[in-house]
Amino acid sequence: MDHASDERRRFDELVLPQLDAAYNLARWLSGSASEADDVVQEAFLRAYRHFGSFHGEQPRPWLLAIVRNTWFTTCQKRKSAGEVCSYDDLHENQPLPAWHDGQDSPEQWLLRQEDVRLVHRALEQLPVAYREVLVLRELEELPYRDIARVADIAIGTVMSRLARGRRMLAAAVTALQQQGTAQEPAHARPPSGALAPAPHPAGETGHGLQ
């Protein structure tokens, strides 16, 4: 087997199984199914071109870092062209919405099965920097070290953004409930955890990768 064939085999074995995680992160970052497909397509091309730099580390955080960087680069180009992009400027000192001790903890909000759709709507309202660490931790179940690598931030920043993001998420859920926007019958809610993977559009079964 020649070197190129061996590289392709290793890529298929190690990287292709991470396709769903890559799409899920791109979908939550971009907020658009079609844009997520484009980001994942470009990220996999980049990953294949630079697979020689992969030296046995965990393939999922390695690929997710490429997905995140691909989306960020695309977003920056769109901003430069005067287009709207969903990447938010961070305001670490921005006051948080009120959080009262008598309510459920942020972790309970994340795990309460009956709040799946509501939590998804609240999560979409968060700044991307907080949304991405929540998705990587609560959905992809990455350790802090890998989240730091994907998001290119220090582990301490990962921890602070997770804590702040959970509080912001819980406050957003509370606000949506108070607005009465979550009135739907219980049987219509999906039977999975609160942070479920972003669904692929109906009728689509793949991500356009060959």
mmCIF file of N, CA and C in Angstrom, residues 7-8 10-12 14-16 18 22 39-55 59-70 209:
data_model
loop_
_atom_site.group_PDB
_atom_site.id
_atom_site.type_symbol
_atom_site.label_atom_id
_atom_site.label_comp_id
_atom_site.label_asym_id
_atom_site.label_seq_id
_atom_site.Cartn_x
_atom_site.Cartn_y
_atom_site.Cartn_z
ATOM 1 N N GLU A 7 -2.531 7.063 4.057
ATOM 2 C CA GLU A 7 -3.023 8.291 4.676
ATOM 3 C C GLU A 7 -4.533 8.397 4.539
ATOM 4 N N ARG A 8 -5.060 8.056 3.366
ATOM 5 C CA ARG A 8 -6.504 8.119 3.156
ATOM 6 C C ARG A 8 -7.226 7.118 4.053
ATOM 7 N N ARG A 10 -6.196 5.981 6.997
ATOM 8 C CA ARG A 10 -6.146 6.489 8.368
ATOM 9 C C ARG A 10 -7.128 7.642 8.553
ATOM 10 N N PHE A 11 -7.216 8.505 7.548
ATOM 11 C CA PHE A 11 -8.157 9.624 7.620
ATOM 12 C C PHE A 11 -9.589 9.104 7.728
ATOM 13 N N ASP A 12 -9.933 8.137 6.891
ATOM 14 C CA ASP A 12 -11.285 7.574 6.912
ATOM 15 C C ASP A 12 -11.585 6.914 8.255
ATOM 16 N N LEU A 14 -10.103 7.525 11.273
ATOM 17 C CA LEU A 14 -10.019 8.388 12.446
ATOM 18 C C LEU A 14 -10.916 9.616 12.379
ATOM 19 N N VAL A 15 -11.035 10.204 11.204
ATOM 20 C CA VAL A 15 -11.700 11.504 11.097
ATOM 21 C C VAL A 15 -13.156 11.393 10.656
ATOM 22 N N LEU A 16 -13.446 10.547 9.694
ATOM 23 C CA LEU A 16 -14.821 10.454 9.202
ATOM 24 C C LEU A 16 -15.839 10.108 10.288
ATOM 25 N N GLN A 18 -16.099 11.327 13.022
ATOM 26 C CA GLN A 18 -16.388 12.551 13.770
ATOM 27 C C GLN A 18 -17.320 13.491 12.995
ATOM 28 N N ALA A 22 -18.862 17.176 14.082
ATOM 29 C CA ALA A 22 -18.454 18.356 13.320
ATOM 30 C C ALA A 22 -19.671 19.136 12.839
ATOM 31 N N VAL A 39 -19.597 24.790 5.992
ATOM 32 C CA VAL A 39 -18.468 24.851 6.925
ATOM 33 C C VAL A 39 -17.841 23.472 7.099
ATOM 34 N N VAL A 40 -18.678 22.454 7.273
ATOM 35 C CA VAL A 40 -18.165 21.099 7.471
ATOM 36 C C VAL A 40 -17.430 20.612 6.225
ATOM 37 N N GLN A 41 -17.995 20.906 5.061
ATOM 38 C CA GLN A 41 -17.347 20.504 3.808
ATOM 39 C C GLN A 41 -15.949 21.109 3.713
ATOM 40 N N GLU A 42 -15.844 22.408 3.966
ATOM 41 C CA GLU A 42 -14.553 23.087 3.895
ATOM 42 C C GLU A 42 -13.613 22.588 4.990
ATOM 43 N N ALA A 43 -14.154 22.347 6.188
ATOM 44 C CA ALA A 43 -13.321 21.880 7.299
ATOM 45 C C ALA A 43 -12.726 20.506 7.007
ATOM 46 N N PHE A 44 -13.510 19.618 6.404
ATOM 47 C CA PHE A 44 -12.983 18.297 6.082
ATOM 48 C C PHE A 44 -11.920 18.372 4.991
ATOM 49 N N LEU A 45 -12.095 19.281 4.046
ATOM 50 C CA LEU A 45 -11.059 19.470 3.033
ATOM 51 C C LEU A 45 -9.767 19.964 3.680
ATOM 52 N N ARG A 46 -9.900 20.917 4.601
ATOM 53 C CA ARG A 46 -8.720 21.414 5.315
ATOM 54 C C ARG A 46 -8.084 20.305 6.141
ATOM 55 N N ALA A 47 -8.927 19.532 6.821
ATOM 56 C CA ALA A 47 -8.411 18.453 7.657
ATOM 57 C C ALA A 47 -7.635 17.439 6.824
ATOM 58 N N TYR A 48 -8.147 17.125 5.652
ATOM 59 C CA TYR A 48 -7.463 16.148 4.796
ATOM 60 C C TYR A 48 -6.136 16.708 4.282
ATOM 61 N N ARG A 49 -6.156 17.995 3.899
ATOM 62 C CA ARG A 49 -4.918 18.604 3.397
ATOM 63 C C ARG A 49 -3.839 18.653 4.470
ATOM 64 N N HIS A 50 -4.256 18.823 5.722
ATOM 65 C CA HIS A 50 -3.285 18.980 6.811
ATOM 66 C C HIS A 50 -3.209 17.740 7.702
ATOM 67 N N PHE A 51 -3.674 16.607 7.182
ATOM 68 C CA PHE A 51 -3.691 15.400 8.004
ATOM 69 C C PHE A 51 -2.279 14.959 8.383
ATOM 70 N N GLY A 52 -1.305 15.364 7.601
ATOM 71 C CA GLY A 52 0.072 15.027 7.932
ATOM 72 C C GLY A 52 0.533 15.635 9.243
ATOM 73 N N SER A 53 -0.154 16.699 9.697
ATOM 74 C CA SER A 53 0.211 17.333 10.967
ATOM 75 C C SER A 53 -0.463 16.667 12.158
ATOM 76 N N PHE A 54 -1.322 15.685 11.880
ATOM 77 C CA PHE A 54 -1.999 14.954 12.951
ATOM 78 C C PHE A 54 -1.071 13.844 13.427
ATOM 79 N N HIS A 55 -0.712 13.879 14.711
ATOM 80 C CA HIS A 55 0.282 12.934 15.219
ATOM 81 C C HIS A 55 -0.253 12.114 16.385
ATOM 82 N N PRO A 59 -8.729 12.519 17.648
ATOM 83 C CA PRO A 59 -9.182 13.104 16.385
ATOM 84 C C PRO A 59 -10.358 14.065 16.526
ATOM 85 N N ARG A 60 -11.233 13.843 17.512
ATOM 86 C CA ARG A 60 -12.419 14.697 17.592
ATOM 87 C C ARG A 60 -12.084 16.143 17.937
ATOM 88 N N PRO A 61 -11.336 16.421 19.033
ATOM 89 C CA PRO A 61 -10.997 17.827 19.286
ATOM 90 C C PRO A 61 -10.139 18.434 18.183
ATOM 91 N N TRP A 62 -9.279 17.629 17.562
ATOM 92 C CA TRP A 62 -8.458 18.119 16.446
ATOM 93 C C TRP A 62 -9.353 18.592 15.307
ATOM 94 N N LEU A 63 -10.357 17.783 14.951
ATOM 95 C CA LEU A 63 -11.260 18.153 13.862
ATOM 96 C C LEU A 63 -12.169 19.311 14.265
ATOM 97 N N LEU A 64 -12.691 19.285 15.485
ATOM 98 C CA LEU A 64 -13.599 20.348 15.912
ATOM 99 C C LEU A 64 -12.901 21.700 15.953
ATOM 100 N N ALA A 65 -11.612 21.700 16.265
ATOM 101 C CA ALA A 65 -10.861 22.955 16.216
ATOM 102 C C ALA A 65 -10.806 23.483 14.787
ATOM 103 N N ILE A 66 -10.653 22.585 13.819
ATOM 104 C CA ILE A 66 -10.640 22.993 12.414
ATOM 105 C C ILE A 66 -12.014 23.504 11.997
ATOM 106 N N VAL A 67 -13.073 22.827 12.440
ATOM 107 C CA VAL A 67 -14.434 23.274 12.139
ATOM 108 C C VAL A 67 -14.668 24.671 12.695
ATOM 109 N N ARG A 68 -14.291 24.866 13.928
ATOM 110 C CA ARG A 68 -14.492 26.160 14.576
ATOM 111 C C ARG A 68 -13.697 27.251 13.867
ATOM 112 N N ASN A 69 -12.452 26.967 13.523
ATOM 113 C CA ASN A 69 -11.622 27.955 12.838
ATOM 114 C C ASN A 69 -12.138 28.243 11.427
ATOM 115 N N THR A 70 -12.651 27.208 10.763
ATOM 116 C CA THR A 70 -13.220 27.395 9.429
ATOM 117 C C THR A 70 -14.424 28.321 9.492
ATOM 118 N N LEU A 209 -20.695 15.087 2.035
ATOM 119 C CA LEU A 209 -19.303 14.696 1.895
ATOM 120 C C LEU A 209 -19.209 13.398 1.123
#
